[in-house]
mmCIF file of C-alpha atoms in Angstrom:
data_model
loop_
_atom_site.group_PDB
_atom_site.id
_atom_site.type_symbol
_atom_site.label_atom_id
_atom_site.label_comp_id
_atom_site.label_asym_id
_atom_site.label_seq_id
_atom_site.Cartn_x
_atom_site.Cartn_y
_atom_site.Cartn_z
ATOM 1 C CA MET Y 125 23.498 -13.411 -0.044
ATOM 2 C CA GLU Y 126 20.527 -12.623 -3.038
ATOM 3 C CA GLU Y 127 17.713 -9.949 -3.160
ATOM 4 C CA LYS Y 128 15.096 -11.424 -3.065
ATOM 5 C CA SER Y 129 12.504 -8.699 -4.780
ATOM 6 C CA LEU Y 130 9.122 -8.169 -3.651
ATOM 7 C CA ARG Y 131 5.792 -10.007 -4.602
ATOM 8 C CA THR Y 132 4.400 -7.631 -6.722
ATOM 9 C CA ILE Y 133 0.285 -7.493 -6.636
ATOM 10 C CA ASP Y 134 -1.667 -5.461 -10.214
ATOM 11 C CA HIS Y 135 -4.648 -3.734 -9.714
ATOM 12 C CA GLN Y 136 -7.135 -6.454 -10.442
ATOM 13 C CA GLU Y 137 -6.225 -8.067 -8.271
ATOM 14 C CA LEU Y 138 -6.106 -5.591 -5.689
ATOM 15 C CA LYS Y 139 -9.251 -4.746 -6.507
ATOM 16 C CA GLN Y 140 -10.475 -8.318 -5.895
ATOM 17 C CA LYS Y 141 -9.250 -8.319 -2.705
ATOM 18 C CA MET Y 142 -11.268 -5.024 -1.260
ATOM 19 C CA ASP Y 143 -14.609 -6.667 -3.398
ATOM 20 C CA HIS Y 144 -14.099 -10.705 -1.599
ATOM 21 C CA GLN Y 145 -13.063 -8.468 1.811
ATOM 22 C CA ALA Y 146 -10.385 -10.238 2.361
ATOM 23 C CA SER Y 147 -8.490 -9.526 5.374
ATOM 24 C CA PHE Y 148 -5.067 -7.622 4.316
ATOM 25 C CA ARG Y 149 -3.521 -3.902 5.026
ATOM 26 C CA LEU Y 150 -3.518 -1.866 2.117
ATOM 27 C CA VAL Y 151 -0.236 1.168 3.272
ATOM 28 C CA MET Y 152 0.127 4.232 1.298
ATOM 29 C CA ALA Y 153 3.695 4.937 1.490
ATOM 30 C CA LEU Y 154 3.770 8.328 0.427
ATOM 31 C CA ASN Y 155 3.728 11.882 2.698
ATOM 32 C CA GLU Y 156 1.023 12.863 4.875
ATOM 33 C CA TRP Y 157 -0.536 15.708 2.308
ATOM 34 C CA GLN Y 158 -0.551 12.908 -0.303
ATOM 35 C CA TYR Y 159 -2.409 10.956 1.813
ATOM 36 C CA GLN Y 160 -5.052 13.371 2.524
ATOM 37 C CA THR Y 161 -5.677 15.053 -0.912
ATOM 38 C CA LYS Y 162 -5.657 10.988 -2.672
ATOM 39 C CA ARG Y 163 -6.093 7.876 -1.590
ATOM 40 C CA ILE Y 164 -7.168 4.364 -1.762
ATOM 41 C CA PRO Y 165 -10.078 3.184 -0.198
ATOM 42 C CA GLY Y 166 -9.382 2.228 2.797
ATOM 43 C CA SER Y 167 -5.808 3.549 3.419
ATOM 44 C CA LEU Y 168 -3.371 3.341 6.267
ATOM 45 C CA TYR Y 169 -0.894 5.935 6.898
ATOM 46 C CA PHE Y 170 2.229 6.084 9.298
ATOM 47 C CA ALA Y 171 4.259 9.418 9.671
ATOM 48 C CA THR Y 172 7.264 6.772 11.650
ATOM 49 C CA ILE Y 173 8.650 3.763 10.602
ATOM 50 C CA GLN Y 174 8.251 2.910 14.087
ATOM 51 C CA LYS Y 175 4.264 3.831 14.210
ATOM 52 C CA ALA Y 176 3.937 1.207 11.274
ATOM 53 C CA LEU Y 177 6.156 -0.866 13.211
ATOM 54 C CA ALA Y 178 3.562 -0.351 16.430
ATOM 55 C CA GLU Y 179 0.388 -1.076 14.508
ATOM 56 C CA LEU Y 180 0.850 -3.697 11.642
ATOM 57 C CA ARG Y 181 1.241 -7.108 13.236
ATOM 58 C CA LYS Y 182 4.121 -9.889 11.883
ATOM 59 C CA GLU Y 183 1.122 -11.873 10.745
ATOM 60 C CA ASP Y 184 -0.962 -9.529 8.781
ATOM 61 C CA GLU Y 185 -0.955 -9.298 4.471
ATOM 62 C CA ILE Y 186 0.606 -6.046 4.538
ATOM 63 C CA VAL Y 187 -0.233 -4.422 0.593
ATOM 64 C CA VAL Y 188 2.366 -1.580 0.287
ATOM 65 C CA TYR Y 189 1.871 1.402 -2.625
ATOM 66 C CA CYS Y 190 2.615 5.201 -3.597
ATOM 67 C CA SER Y 191 2.572 7.316 -6.233
ATOM 68 C CA ASP Y 192 3.700 5.339 -9.811
ATOM 69 C CA ARG Y 193 5.756 2.853 -10.945
ATOM 70 C CA THR Y 194 8.368 5.980 -10.353
ATOM 71 C CA CYS Y 195 7.802 6.258 -7.560
ATOM 72 C CA VAL Y 196 10.418 4.075 -4.562
ATOM 73 C CA ALA Y 197 8.910 4.866 -0.745
ATOM 74 C CA SER Y 198 6.214 1.891 -1.306
ATOM 75 C CA ALA Y 199 9.317 -1.479 -2.630
ATOM 76 C CA ALA Y 200 11.474 0.787 0.237
ATOM 77 C CA LEU Y 201 9.024 -0.006 2.799
ATOM 78 C CA GLY Y 202 7.779 -3.679 1.797
ATOM 79 C CA LYS Y 203 11.577 -4.002 2.286
ATOM 80 C CA LEU Y 204 12.357 -3.612 4.968
ATOM 81 C CA LEU Y 205 9.161 -4.484 6.554
ATOM 82 C CA GLU Y 206 10.180 -7.874 5.068
ATOM 83 C CA TYR Y 207 13.381 -7.024 7.068
ATOM 84 C CA GLN Y 208 11.804 -6.650 10.165
ATOM 85 C CA GLY Y 209 10.770 -9.480 9.818
ATOM 86 C CA TYR Y 210 6.611 -9.276 7.976
ATOM 87 C CA ALA Y 211 6.619 -12.148 5.791
ATOM 88 C CA HIS Y 212 3.809 -11.760 3.713
ATOM 89 C CA VAL Y 213 4.020 -8.352 2.121
ATOM 90 C CA LEU Y 214 2.819 -7.221 -1.329
ATOM 91 C CA HIS Y 215 3.164 -4.639 -3.737
ATOM 92 C CA PHE Y 216 1.112 -2.685 -5.532
ATOM 93 C CA ALA Y 217 3.709 -0.895 -8.033
ATOM 94 C CA GLY Y 218 1.386 0.653 -10.020
ATOM 95 C CA GLY Y 219 0.263 2.691 -7.430
ATOM 96 C CA LEU Y 220 -2.643 5.583 -7.369
ATOM 97 C CA ALA Y 221 -1.839 6.415 -10.611
ATOM 98 C CA GLU Y 222 -2.678 2.451 -11.713
ATOM 99 C CA TRP Y 223 -5.620 2.461 -9.580
ATOM 100 C CA GLU Y 224 -7.405 5.520 -10.967
ATOM 101 C CA GLN Y 225 -6.376 4.453 -15.157
ATOM 102 C CA ALA Y 226 -8.687 2.001 -14.256
ATOM 103 C CA GLY Y 227 -11.369 3.333 -13.255
ATOM 104 C CA TYR Y 228 -11.363 2.214 -9.439
ATOM 105 C CA PRO Y 229 -13.030 4.221 -6.821
ATOM 106 C CA LEU Y 230 -10.497 7.696 -4.892
ATOM 107 C CA GLU Y 231 -11.083 8.806 -1.524
ATOM 108 C CA GLY Y 232 -8.975 12.139 -0.181
ATOM 109 C CA ARG Y 233 -9.705 16.125 -0.717
ATOM 110 C CA ASP Y 234 -9.205 16.594 -3.786
ATOM 111 C CA VAL Y 235 -10.891 13.792 -5.116
ATOM 112 C CA PRO Y 236 -14.653 14.809 -6.746
ATOM 113 C CA VAL Y 237 -17.684 13.568 -4.372
#
């Protein structure tokens, strides 16, 4: 059986979703320290996959991301969610680095106010 790759989304598409207040769940697939330090506004963090599965609904549109294109955590989480029956998973592969490079807002402990 051929493994299908996650559908991807770029920073413009993600920003457009946020600007239009689209209904979706944005999940950061990094550890809690990284989440507290810097994240895309509105991001969710789950300490375990069990917590993610308990909080996210299968009908939700879910966008997963991590630090940058070299980080595999978000792709792994996205594939796991799809395997668990989540049908609307998008992967923002550029992650935090691409978002920040585009000059979009961030939140977290290390973000200047």
